[in-house]
Coordinates of C-alpha atoms and ligand atoms in Angstrom, one line a residue:
M9 CA -10.5 118.5 23.3
T10 CA -7.6 118.0 21.1
D11 CA -5.8 120.2 18.7
F12 CA -6.8 117.6 16.0
A13 CA -10.5 117.2 17.2
E14 CA -10.6 121.0 17.3
S15 CA -9.3 121.0 13.9
I16 CA -11.9 118.9 12.5
R17 CA -15.0 120.3 13.8
D18 CA -15.9 122.4 11.1
L19 CA -15.8 119.4 8.1
S20 CA -18.7 117.6 7.5
P21 CA -20.0 115.1 10.1
K22 CA -19.1 111.9 7.5
Q23 CA -15.4 113.7 6.8
Q24 CA -15.2 114.0 10.6
E25 CA -15.6 110.5 11.3
L26 CA -13.3 109.2 8.3
L27 CA -10.6 111.6 9.8
R28 CA -11.2 110.5 12.9
N29 CA -10.8 106.6 11.8
L30 CA -7.6 107.5 10.1
H31 CA -6.1 109.5 12.9
S32 CA -6.2 106.5 15.2
G33 CA -5.5 104.1 12.7
G34 CA -1.8 104.8 12.1
Q35 CA -2.3 107.9 9.7
S36 CA -2.3 111.0 12.0
H37 CA 0.7 112.4 10.0
L38 CA -1.9 113.5 7.4
F39 CA -3.2 116.0 9.7
K40 CA -0.4 117.3 11.8
D41 CA -0.9 120.7 10.3
F42 CA -4.4 121.1 10.5
P43 CA -4.4 122.8 13.8
Q44 CA -2.8 125.8 11.8
A45 CA -4.4 125.8 8.2
S46 CA -7.0 127.4 6.7
L47 CA -10.3 125.8 6.2
E48 CA -10.1 125.4 3.0
S49 CA -6.6 123.5 3.0
R50 CA -8.5 121.0 5.5
Q51 CA -11.5 121.0 3.3
T52 CA -9.3 120.1 0.3
L53 CA -7.8 117.0 2.2
A54 CA -10.8 115.9 3.6
S55 CA -12.8 115.9 0.4
Q56 CA -10.1 114.0 -1.2
L57 CA -10.1 111.3 1.6
E58 CA -13.5 111.1 1.4
A59 CA -13.6 110.1 -2.3
L60 CA -10.5 107.8 -2.0
D61 CA -12.8 106.0 0.7
E62 CA -16.2 105.7 -1.4
S63 CA -14.3 104.6 -4.7
Y64 CA -12.2 102.0 -2.5
P65 CA -14.6 99.1 -1.9
T66 CA -13.6 98.6 1.9
G67 CA -12.8 101.8 2.5
I68 CA -9.4 103.3 3.1
L69 CA -8.5 101.6 6.4
G70 CA -9.2 98.2 4.5
Y71 CA -7.3 99.6 1.9
T72 CA -4.3 100.2 4.3
K73 CA -5.2 97.0 6.3
R74 CA -4.5 94.7 3.0
A75 CA -1.5 96.5 2.3
R76 CA 0.0 95.7 5.2
E77 CA -0.9 92.3 5.1
L78 CA 0.5 92.4 1.5
L79 CA 3.4 94.1 2.3
E80 CA 4.7 91.7 5.3
D81 CA 4.5 89.0 2.5
S82 CA 6.6 90.7 0.5
R83 CA 9.1 91.5 3.0
N84 CA 9.2 87.9 3.9
G85 CA 9.6 86.9 0.2
V86 CA 6.2 85.0 0.4
N87 CA 5.7 82.9 -3.2
P88 CA 1.7 83.4 -3.9
L89 CA 2.3 80.5 -5.9
D90 CA 3.5 78.6 -3.5
G91 CA 1.7 75.1 -3.2
W92 CA 0.4 75.3 -6.9
I93 CA 1.7 72.7 -9.5
P94 CA 1.6 74.2 -13.1
S95 CA 0.5 72.1 -16.2
V96 CA -0.6 73.0 -19.5
P97 CA -4.2 74.4 -20.1
K98 CA -7.0 73.2 -22.0
G99 CA -7.3 75.5 -25.4
E100 CA -6.6 75.6 -28.9
A101 CA -4.3 76.9 -31.0
F102 CA -5.0 77.8 -34.9
E103 CA -3.1 78.9 -38.0
L104 CA -5.0 81.3 -40.4
G105 CA -6.5 79.7 -43.8
T106 CA -6.9 75.9 -41.9
T107 CA -9.6 74.0 -41.8
E108 CA -10.0 74.3 -38.2
Y109 CA -9.6 77.7 -38.4
Q110 CA -12.3 78.0 -40.7
E111 CA -15.0 75.2 -39.1
T112 CA -14.3 76.9 -35.2
E113 CA -14.7 80.5 -37.0
A114 CA -17.8 79.5 -38.7
I115 CA -19.5 78.7 -35.5
G116 CA -18.4 81.8 -33.9
M117 CA -19.8 83.5 -36.5
Q118 CA -23.2 82.6 -35.3
E119 CA -22.6 84.7 -32.2
L120 CA -21.5 88.1 -33.7
G121 CA -24.9 89.5 -33.2
S122 CA -24.8 89.1 -29.5
I123 CA -21.5 90.7 -28.2
G124 CA -21.1 93.3 -25.8
F125 CA -17.2 95.4 -26.0
V126 CA -15.2 96.8 -22.9
L127 CA -12.6 99.1 -23.7
V128 CA -10.1 99.4 -21.0
A129 CA -8.4 103.0 -21.6
G130 CA -7.7 104.1 -18.5
G131 CA -3.7 103.6 -18.8
L132 CA -1.5 106.5 -18.4
G133 CA 0.6 105.1 -21.5
E134 CA 3.6 106.5 -19.8
R135 CA 5.8 104.7 -22.1
L136 CA 4.5 105.7 -25.4
G137 CA 4.6 109.5 -24.2
Y138 CA 2.1 110.7 -26.5
S139 CA 0.8 114.1 -25.4
G140 CA -2.9 112.9 -26.5
I141 CA -4.7 110.0 -24.9
K142 CA -3.8 106.7 -26.6
I143 CA -7.3 106.0 -28.6
A144 CA -6.8 109.1 -30.2
L145 CA -4.0 107.9 -32.1
P146 CA -4.1 107.0 -35.7
T147 CA -4.2 103.1 -36.2
E148 CA -2.4 103.9 -39.3
T149 CA -2.1 106.5 -41.7
A150 CA -3.5 105.3 -44.9
T151 CA -6.8 106.5 -43.6
M152 CA -5.6 108.0 -40.2
T153 CA -8.3 106.0 -38.8
C154 CA -8.0 106.4 -35.2
Y155 CA -8.3 103.5 -32.6
L156 CA -11.2 104.2 -30.9
E157 CA -13.3 104.9 -34.4
Y158 CA -11.8 101.7 -35.4
Y159 CA -13.3 100.0 -32.8
I160 CA -16.6 101.6 -33.3
N161 CA -16.4 101.3 -37.0
Y162 CA -16.2 97.2 -36.2
I163 CA -19.0 97.0 -33.8
L164 CA -21.2 99.0 -36.3
A165 CA -20.2 96.6 -38.9
L166 CA -21.1 93.6 -36.6
Q167 CA -24.3 95.8 -35.9
Q168 CA -25.3 96.3 -39.4
K169 CA -24.8 92.6 -40.7
Y170 CA -25.2 90.1 -37.4
S171 CA -27.7 91.8 -34.9
N172 CA -31.0 92.1 -36.7
G173 CA -30.9 95.6 -35.8
K174 CA -30.1 95.1 -31.6
H175 CA -27.6 98.0 -30.9
L176 CA -24.4 96.4 -29.7
P177 CA -23.2 98.1 -26.6
M178 CA -19.8 99.5 -25.7
C179 CA -18.4 100.5 -22.5
I180 CA -15.1 102.4 -22.0
M181 CA -13.2 102.4 -18.8
T182 CA -11.4 105.4 -18.3
S183 CA -9.2 107.0 -15.7
N184 CA -9.1 110.8 -14.2
D185 CA -6.4 111.0 -16.7
T186 CA -8.2 109.8 -20.0
N187 CA -11.9 110.7 -19.3
D188 CA -12.5 114.0 -20.0
R189 CA -10.1 113.8 -23.3
T190 CA -12.3 110.5 -24.0
I191 CA -15.7 112.0 -23.7
K192 CA -14.4 115.0 -25.7
L193 CA -13.0 112.6 -28.4
L194 CA -16.6 111.1 -28.9
E195 CA -18.5 114.3 -28.9
D196 CA -16.4 116.1 -31.2
N197 CA -16.8 113.1 -33.9
N198 CA -20.5 112.7 -33.1
F199 CA -20.0 109.2 -31.6
F200 CA -18.2 108.0 -34.6
G201 CA -21.9 107.1 -35.9
M202 CA -22.7 105.0 -32.2
K203 CA -25.9 106.2 -30.8
K204 CA -24.8 107.9 -27.4
E205 CA -26.8 105.5 -25.6
Q206 CA -24.7 102.6 -26.8
I207 CA -21.9 103.7 -24.9
T208 CA -21.7 103.4 -21.1
I209 CA -18.3 105.4 -19.8
V210 CA -17.1 103.6 -15.9
Q211 CA -14.6 105.9 -14.8
Q212 CA -12.0 104.5 -12.1
G213 CA -11.2 105.8 -9.4
Q214 CA -8.8 108.8 -8.9
G215 CA -6.2 105.7 -7.9
V216 CA -5.5 104.5 -4.5
P217 CA -3.1 106.0 -1.7
A218 CA 0.5 105.6 -2.1
L219 CA 2.3 104.2 0.4
T220 CA 5.4 105.0 1.8
D221 CA 6.5 101.6 4.3
N222 CA 5.5 98.6 5.3
D223 CA 2.9 99.9 7.7
A224 CA 1.1 101.3 4.9
T225 CA 1.7 105.0 6.0
I226 CA 0.0 107.2 3.2
A227 CA 2.2 109.2 1.1
I228 CA 1.7 113.1 0.7
D229 CA 1.8 114.8 -2.6
P230 CA 5.2 116.4 -2.8
D231 CA 3.7 119.4 -4.4
E232 CA 0.8 120.0 -1.9
P233 CA 0.7 119.4 1.2
F234 CA -2.9 119.2 1.6
K235 CA -3.3 116.3 -0.8
V236 CA -2.6 112.8 -1.0
L237 CA -0.3 110.8 -3.6
T238 CA -2.5 108.6 -5.6
K239 CA -1.7 106.0 -8.1
P240 CA -3.6 103.8 -10.4
H241 CA -5.0 100.9 -9.1
G242 CA -4.7 99.0 -12.7
H243 CA -7.1 97.3 -15.3
G244 CA -8.7 94.6 -12.6
D245 CA -11.2 98.1 -11.7
I246 CA -12.8 96.7 -14.5
H247 CA -14.8 94.0 -13.2
E248 CA -15.8 95.9 -10.1
L249 CA -17.1 98.8 -12.3
L250 CA -19.1 96.6 -14.5
Y251 CA -20.5 95.6 -11.3
R252 CA -21.0 98.4 -9.7
H253 CA -22.7 100.4 -12.4
R254 CA -24.8 97.1 -13.3
V255 CA -23.3 97.0 -17.0
A256 CA -23.2 93.2 -17.0
K257 CA -26.7 93.1 -15.4
K258 CA -28.0 95.7 -18.2
W259 CA -26.6 93.8 -20.9
I260 CA -27.8 90.2 -20.0
E261 CA -31.2 92.2 -20.2
Q262 CA -30.9 93.3 -23.5
G263 CA -29.8 90.0 -24.8
I264 CA -26.4 90.1 -25.0
K265 CA -24.4 86.9 -24.4
W266 CA -20.6 87.4 -24.7
L267 CA -18.9 90.5 -23.3
I268 CA -15.1 91.2 -25.1
L269 CA -12.3 93.2 -22.6
F270 CA -9.9 94.5 -25.0
Q271 CA -6.9 97.0 -24.9
D272 CA -6.7 100.8 -26.3
T273 CA -4.1 100.3 -29.0
N274 CA -4.4 97.0 -30.6
G275 CA -5.6 97.4 -34.2
L276 CA -5.6 93.9 -34.8
A277 CA -8.2 93.3 -31.8
F278 CA -11.0 91.9 -33.7
H279 CA -10.0 89.7 -36.6
T280 CA -10.1 86.5 -34.5
L281 CA -12.8 87.5 -32.5
P282 CA -15.6 84.9 -34.4
L283 CA -13.1 82.3 -33.3
M284 CA -12.6 83.0 -30.1
L285 CA -15.9 82.8 -29.9
G286 CA -16.0 79.4 -31.8
V287 CA -13.5 78.1 -29.1
S288 CA -15.9 79.4 -26.0
K289 CA -18.7 78.0 -27.7
K290 CA -17.1 74.4 -28.3
M291 CA -15.6 74.2 -24.8
D292 CA -18.1 76.1 -23.1
L293 CA -15.8 78.5 -21.5
I294 CA -16.7 81.5 -19.2
M295 CA -13.4 82.7 -19.9
N296 CA -11.7 82.4 -22.8
S297 CA -8.2 84.4 -23.2
L298 CA -6.7 85.4 -26.7
A299 CA -3.3 84.0 -26.8
V300 CA 0.0 84.0 -28.8
P301 CA 2.7 81.1 -29.1
R302 CA 5.3 82.1 -26.6
K303 CA 9.0 81.3 -26.8
A304 CA 10.5 79.7 -23.5
K305 CA 11.3 82.9 -21.2
Q306 CA 9.5 85.4 -23.6
A307 CA 8.6 88.5 -21.3
I308 CA 5.0 88.0 -21.8
G309 CA 2.8 86.1 -19.0
G310 CA 2.0 82.3 -19.7
I311 CA -1.4 80.9 -19.3
A312 CA -1.2 77.8 -17.3
K313 CA -3.4 75.4 -15.1
L314 CA -2.6 75.1 -11.5
E315 CA -3.6 73.2 -9.2
N316 CA -3.5 73.6 -5.3
K317 CA -1.7 70.1 -3.6
A318 CA -3.8 70.9 -0.3
T319 CA -6.7 71.6 -1.5
G320 CA -7.1 70.1 -4.9
E321 CA -8.5 73.3 -6.2
T322 CA -8.0 73.8 -9.7
R323 CA -7.8 77.4 -12.5
T324 CA -6.2 78.5 -15.4
I325 CA -4.7 81.6 -15.2
N326 CA -2.0 83.9 -16.3
V327 CA 1.4 83.3 -14.5
E328 CA 3.7 86.3 -14.9
Y329 CA 6.8 85.3 -16.9
N330 CA 9.2 85.6 -13.9
Q331 CA 6.9 83.5 -11.8
L332 CA 6.9 80.8 -14.5
D333 CA 10.0 79.4 -14.3
P334 CA 11.0 79.3 -10.7
L335 CA 7.2 77.7 -10.2
L336 CA 8.0 75.2 -12.9
R337 CA 11.4 74.3 -11.6
A338 CA 10.3 74.0 -7.9
T339 CA 7.5 71.6 -9.2
G340 CA 9.2 68.7 -10.6
S341 CA 10.2 70.4 -13.9
P342 CA 14.3 70.9 -13.5
N343 CA 14.4 72.4 -16.8
G344 CA 12.1 75.3 -15.7
D345 CA 10.2 77.4 -18.9
V346 CA 11.6 75.6 -21.8
N347 CA 10.4 75.1 -25.5
D348 CA 8.2 72.1 -26.4
E349 CA 10.6 70.2 -28.8
E350 CA 8.6 69.4 -31.1
T351 CA 6.5 72.9 -31.5
G352 CA 9.5 74.9 -30.6
Y353 CA 7.2 76.9 -28.3
S354 CA 6.7 77.2 -24.8
P355 CA 3.6 74.6 -24.0
F356 CA 2.0 77.8 -22.1
P357 CA 0.8 80.2 -24.5
G358 CA 1.5 83.8 -24.3
N359 CA -1.2 85.9 -22.8
I360 CA -1.9 89.5 -24.7
N361 CA -4.9 90.0 -22.0
Q362 CA -7.7 90.3 -24.6
L363 CA -10.4 88.5 -22.9
L364 CA -14.0 86.7 -24.0
F365 CA -16.5 86.1 -21.3
Q366 CA -19.8 84.0 -21.6
L367 CA -22.0 86.8 -20.3
D368 CA -24.1 84.6 -17.8
G369 CA -21.3 82.7 -16.0
Y370 CA -19.7 86.2 -15.5
H371 CA -22.1 88.2 -14.0
K372 CA -22.5 84.9 -11.4
A373 CA -19.4 85.6 -10.2
L374 CA -19.6 89.3 -10.4
E375 CA -22.8 88.9 -8.3
R376 CA -21.0 86.6 -5.8
T377 CA -17.7 88.8 -5.3
N378 CA -18.6 92.2 -6.3
G379 CA -16.3 91.9 -9.0
I380 CA -13.1 92.7 -6.8
M381 CA -9.8 91.0 -8.0
P382 CA -6.9 90.0 -5.9
E383 CA -4.4 92.7 -5.2
F384 CA -0.6 92.7 -5.2
V385 CA 2.0 94.9 -4.2
N386 CA 5.5 95.6 -5.6
P387 CA 7.3 97.9 -4.0
K388 CA 11.0 98.5 -5.0
Y389 CA 12.9 98.4 -1.8
K390 CA 16.2 100.1 -1.2
D391 CA 18.0 97.6 0.3
E392 CA 17.9 94.0 1.6
T393 CA 16.3 94.9 5.1
K394 CA 13.1 95.5 2.9
T395 CA 12.1 98.2 5.3
V396 CA 12.8 101.6 2.9
F397 CA 11.1 102.1 -0.4
K398 CA 13.0 103.7 -3.6
K399 CA 9.7 105.6 -4.0
P400 CA 6.0 105.2 -2.5
T401 CA 4.0 101.8 -3.8
R402 CA 0.5 101.1 -4.1
L403 CA -1.7 98.1 -4.3
E404 CA -3.0 97.0 -7.8
C405 CA -4.9 94.5 -9.6
M406 CA -5.3 93.3 -13.1
M407 CA -8.2 92.1 -15.2
Q408 CA -6.5 88.6 -15.9
D409 CA -7.0 87.7 -12.5
F410 CA -10.5 87.2 -12.9
P411 CA -10.4 83.0 -12.6
T412 CA -9.6 83.9 -9.0
V413 CA -13.0 84.5 -8.3
L414 CA -14.7 81.4 -9.9
E415 CA -15.9 78.8 -7.8
G416 CA -16.7 75.0 -8.1
E417 CA -17.5 73.7 -11.8
D418 CA -17.1 76.9 -13.3
T419 CA -13.0 77.0 -12.6
K420 CA -12.9 74.3 -15.5
K421 CA -14.0 76.4 -17.9
V422 CA -11.5 78.9 -18.6
G423 CA -9.0 78.3 -21.3
Y424 CA -7.4 80.5 -24.3
T425 CA -7.4 80.6 -28.3
S426 CA -3.9 81.0 -29.4
V427 CA -3.1 82.6 -32.9
P428 CA 0.1 84.0 -34.2
A429 CA 0.8 87.2 -32.8
D430 CA 0.6 88.8 -36.5
L431 CA -3.0 88.3 -36.8
C432 CA -4.3 89.5 -33.3
F433 CA -1.9 91.5 -31.5
S434 CA 0.1 94.5 -32.2
P435 CA -0.4 97.3 -29.7
V436 CA 1.5 100.3 -29.9
K437 CA 2.8 100.8 -26.3
N438 CA 6.6 102.3 -26.6
A439 CA 8.3 105.6 -28.0
T440 CA 10.1 104.7 -31.0
P441 CA 13.5 104.7 -29.1
D442 CA 12.6 102.3 -26.6
G443 CA 11.4 100.0 -29.6
V444 CA 14.5 100.3 -31.2
A445 CA 16.2 99.1 -28.2
L446 CA 13.6 95.9 -28.1
Q447 CA 13.8 95.4 -31.4
A448 CA 17.7 94.9 -30.9
Q449 CA 16.9 92.3 -28.3
G450 CA 14.4 90.6 -30.8
I451 CA 11.5 91.7 -28.8
A452 CA 8.3 93.4 -31.0
P453 CA 9.1 97.1 -30.5
G454 CA 5.5 97.8 -30.1
T455 CA 5.7 101.7 -31.6
A456 CA 3.5 103.4 -34.0
A457 CA 5.3 102.5 -36.9
T458 CA 4.8 98.5 -36.0
G459 CA 1.8 99.0 -35.0
E460 CA 0.6 100.3 -38.7
R461 CA 2.7 97.7 -40.3
D462 CA 1.5 95.1 -38.7
Q463 CA -2.2 96.0 -39.8
Y464 CA -1.3 96.1 -43.3
G465 CA 0.5 93.0 -43.2
A466 CA -2.3 91.1 -41.6
F467 CA -4.7 92.2 -44.4
R468 CA -1.8 90.8 -46.6
R469 CA -1.5 87.5 -45.0
M470 CA -5.2 87.3 -45.0
L471 CA -5.5 87.8 -48.8
R472 CA -2.9 85.8 -49.4
S473 CA -4.3 83.0 -47.2
I474 CA -6.9 82.2 -50.3
G475 CA -4.7 82.9 -53.0
C476 CA -5.0 86.1 -53.9
R477 CA -1.4 87.6 -55.4
V478 CA -0.1 89.9 -52.8
E479 CA 3.4 90.9 -53.4
Q480 CA 5.8 91.4 -50.2
G481 CA 7.1 95.2 -50.5
D482 CA 11.1 96.1 -49.3
T483 CA 11.6 96.1 -45.5
E484 CA 12.7 100.1 -44.6
T485 CA 13.9 101.4 -41.4
H486 CA 12.5 104.8 -39.9
L487 CA 13.8 106.1 -37.0
G488 CA 15.6 102.9 -36.5
I489 CA 12.4 100.7 -37.0
E490 CA 12.6 98.5 -39.4
V491 CA 9.2 98.1 -41.1
D492 CA 7.9 96.3 -44.4
L493 CA 4.6 98.8 -44.6
L494 CA 4.2 97.9 -48.6
P495 CA 1.4 96.9 -50.1
A496 CA -0.2 99.1 -47.4
I497 CA -3.7 97.5 -47.1
V498 CA -6.9 98.3 -45.5
L499 CA -10.1 96.7 -45.4
D500 CA -12.8 98.4 -43.0
P501 CA -14.8 96.5 -41.2
S502 CA -18.3 97.7 -43.0
F503 CA -16.3 95.7 -45.7
L504 CA -14.6 92.4 -44.4
T505 CA -15.4 91.8 -40.6
C506 CA -13.3 88.8 -40.4
P507 CA -11.2 86.0 -42.3
G508 CA -14.5 84.2 -42.7
D509 CA -16.0 87.1 -44.8
L510 CA -12.6 86.8 -47.5
K511 CA -14.4 84.8 -49.9
K512 CA -17.6 86.4 -50.1
R513 CA -15.4 89.5 -51.0
F514 CA -13.0 88.2 -53.3
R515 CA -15.3 85.6 -55.2
Q516 CA -12.0 84.8 -57.7
P517 CA -9.0 85.4 -55.5
D518 CA -6.9 83.9 -58.0
K519 CA -7.9 87.1 -60.1
V520 CA -6.1 89.5 -57.6
K521 CA -3.2 90.9 -57.9
I522 CA -1.4 93.8 -55.8
S523 CA 2.1 94.9 -56.6
K524 CA 4.5 95.7 -53.8
R525 CA 4.3 99.4 -53.9
S526 CA 0.6 99.1 -54.1
T527 CA -2.0 101.2 -51.5
L528 CA -5.6 99.3 -51.2
I529 CA -8.3 101.0 -49.0
V530 CA -11.7 99.2 -49.3
R531 CA -14.8 100.2 -47.4
G532 CA -18.6 99.6 -47.9
E533 CA -20.7 96.4 -47.2
G534 CA -21.9 96.1 -50.8
V535 CA -18.4 95.8 -52.7
I536 CA -17.0 92.9 -53.7
I537 CA -13.8 92.6 -55.7
D538 CA -13.9 89.8 -58.5
S539 CA -10.9 90.9 -60.8
L540 CA -8.6 93.3 -59.7
E541 CA -4.7 94.0 -60.9
L542 CA -3.4 96.6 -58.8
D543 CA -0.2 98.4 -59.2
G544 CA -0.7 102.1 -57.7
A545 CA -3.1 103.4 -55.2
M546 CA -7.1 102.4 -55.2
V547 CA -9.2 103.8 -52.5
I548 CA -13.0 102.2 -52.9
D549 CA -15.3 104.2 -50.6
G550 CA -18.5 102.5 -50.9
K551 CA -21.4 104.0 -49.4
S552 CA -23.8 101.9 -46.8
S553 CA -24.7 98.6 -48.7
E554 CA -24.5 100.2 -52.2
P555 CA -23.7 97.0 -54.5
I556 CA -20.0 98.2 -56.1
T557 CA -18.5 95.3 -58.3
I558 CA -14.6 95.5 -58.9
N559 CA -13.3 94.1 -62.3
K560 CA -10.4 96.2 -62.9
E561 CA -6.8 96.9 -64.0
V562 CA -5.1 100.1 -62.3
K563 CA -2.1 101.6 -62.7
N564 CA -0.8 104.8 -61.2
E565 CA 1.8 106.9 -59.4
G566 CA 0.2 105.7 -56.4
W567 CA 1.1 106.8 -52.6
I568 CA 4.7 106.8 -51.5
F569 CA 5.8 106.4 -47.7
E570 CA 8.3 109.1 -47.7
K571 CA 10.9 109.8 -44.9
D572 CA 10.1 112.8 -42.6
E573 CA 12.3 113.0 -39.5
T574 CA 11.6 116.9 -39.0
S575 CA 8.2 116.9 -38.6
D576 CA 6.6 118.7 -35.3
D577 CA 3.3 116.6 -35.8
E578 CA 3.3 114.0 -32.8
V579 CA 2.0 111.4 -35.4
I580 CA 4.8 111.6 -38.2
K581 CA 7.1 112.2 -35.1
M582 CA 6.7 109.2 -33.6
R583 CA 7.0 107.0 -37.2
G584 CA 9.7 109.4 -39.1
Y585 CA 7.7 109.0 -42.4
Q586 CA 4.4 110.3 -43.9
I587 CA 2.3 109.4 -47.0
T588 CA 2.4 111.3 -50.2
R589 CA -1.1 110.9 -52.0
K590 CA 0.4 111.1 -55.5
E591 CA -2.5 109.5 -57.7
T592 CA -5.5 107.5 -56.5
D593 CA -7.9 105.3 -58.4
K594 CA -11.7 105.6 -56.9
G595 CA -12.5 102.0 -58.3
L596 CA -15.3 103.3 -60.0
Ligands
UTP5 P1 -0.9 98.9 -20.5 O1 -0.2 98.0 -20.0 O2 -0.6 99.6 -22.0 O3 -0.4 100.4 -19.5 O4 -2.2 99.2 -20.0 P2 -0.5 101.8 -19.8 O5 -0.9 102.2 -18.1 O6 -2.2 102.4 -20.6 O7 0.8 102.4 -20.4 P3 2.0 102.8 -19.3 O8 2.7 101.4 -18.6 O9 1.7 104.0 -18.4 O10 2.9 102.9 -20.3 C1 -3.0 97.6 -20.7 C2 -4.1 98.2 -21.0 O11 -4.8 98.4 -19.9 C3 -5.6 99.8 -19.5 C4 -4.5 100.4 -20.7 O12 -5.2 101.8 -21.3 C5 -4.6 99.7 -21.6 O13 -5.9 99.5 -22.6 N1 -5.5 100.3 -18.0 C6 -3.9 100.0 -17.8 C7 -6.5 100.9 -17.5 O14 -7.4 100.7 -18.3 N2 -6.6 101.5 -16.1 C8 -5.1 101.1 -15.4 O15 -5.3 101.4 -14.3 C9 -4.1 100.7 -16.2

């Protein structure tokens, strides 16, 4: 018997089989120290490999086989979009306050009681560099509501108003990096008022093996010789997890009709949800991507309709910005990715990865495909021989690639809803110094301060859209980021779930005036603001549906956003300011 065979004899039969297959399948280097190693060390590696094998649908050997194919294509410069011709996809673009917006939103509002919510929150958040999990960060500092709480508040508000007592379910995708802290955040806060059973947590595997070369040689962790180096497989895992854990199926059985996938730090995520639902209903879309008007060559993916020359197949899908320009040039548009002269924007709307699915059609595709998304590989090569990587690579998949698993007529049921970003998208992804560099290039910084600014700003826009007189505060620079934070307005979902509710809440908009140094926070299903002249700070905290009608003139010292660039508190540190609450009116 060989040394290797001898060295695995005391492992479980299942592990022995897996290790033998890996040994003969090009991964013998993993076991070179086995003959001299302790049982504990060998078991450590064997258990990890077993877990990796189980968490990948075709096992580790299926993974390395696929990786070799994709690495070969990458090395040969094969363009995955070769043979596909892009054209403008179907969808609708809206501006707040227009009749089209209101009519479509009204259609969607009828569906608000039958949505299941899926939060993808497994990302590392390396760019942001926050020590905690991203969903624990405050969305803004006026209320200090964290992202997870905000999302749950919104779901509970819909439940209260639209679902006839039916619980609206939420699923959170976590990863090794975020799972324990996500559960702790929920438990420490009594699930933010949700029933524990309403929430399903699905955890991404521990990542996939990192690969050191074009032969898909599995990398060993540089710090631990009996551990494989793993890397995240990407947010595309969500579809496979929703299938494997039967989440989509259970939700259908509960009468849920729609599924919305959203990201970890977008405080504007839901203002446009009824609008999206309206578009999905009108156009009968299985998948509807929330999009923003995109400037040509802007570094976000464009949603395009692609037609395959050879097979006649069509699909509407996100095309990464760096692929869109060459694809257009190669297929009869010599100018590439350019703006439409009439609109000043690219005809291909920008994907922000908030995806609304019609649940039946979605589930049908999951059943057929097990929810497995196409994978890609993106190695950074050391030189043009393309044989050595700068650092180990891995296969990844993305949630927006779902249209690739649709078939037949269903492929036509994919579209978009485009809305200006200031109403629907302001993620907190970047550390402040990196945000400053992006700002200098005219790109949205995506920092904590801009996320906060955009939340207040979206409410200001909404109020103005119905005729409230909301002044505009000055732009200030904090840690190099330019923000206009005032007036700071937060309308909690219990008070306002979407722009379509505005006129029920502000029955006489022309009698509402908010000065530029003001702060207004409103919570409570029973609150109605009939007339308000606010110059200072006001917090209306309506409990449950207790009726409160506001007719008031308020002038006080208010709240001040004061510079603070020396704080040790991470939340303040990433902003460079904090609020001093001088005087607050309670609205009573
Ligand atoms: P991001 O693009 O924000 O990436 O992910 P990230 O990994 O969180 O952050 P960086 O790149 O390390 O800075 C978009 C969304 O997808 C989720 C994130 O949590 C976020 O909501 N995601 C990403 C996952 O759930 N799993 C993944 O493997 C990757």
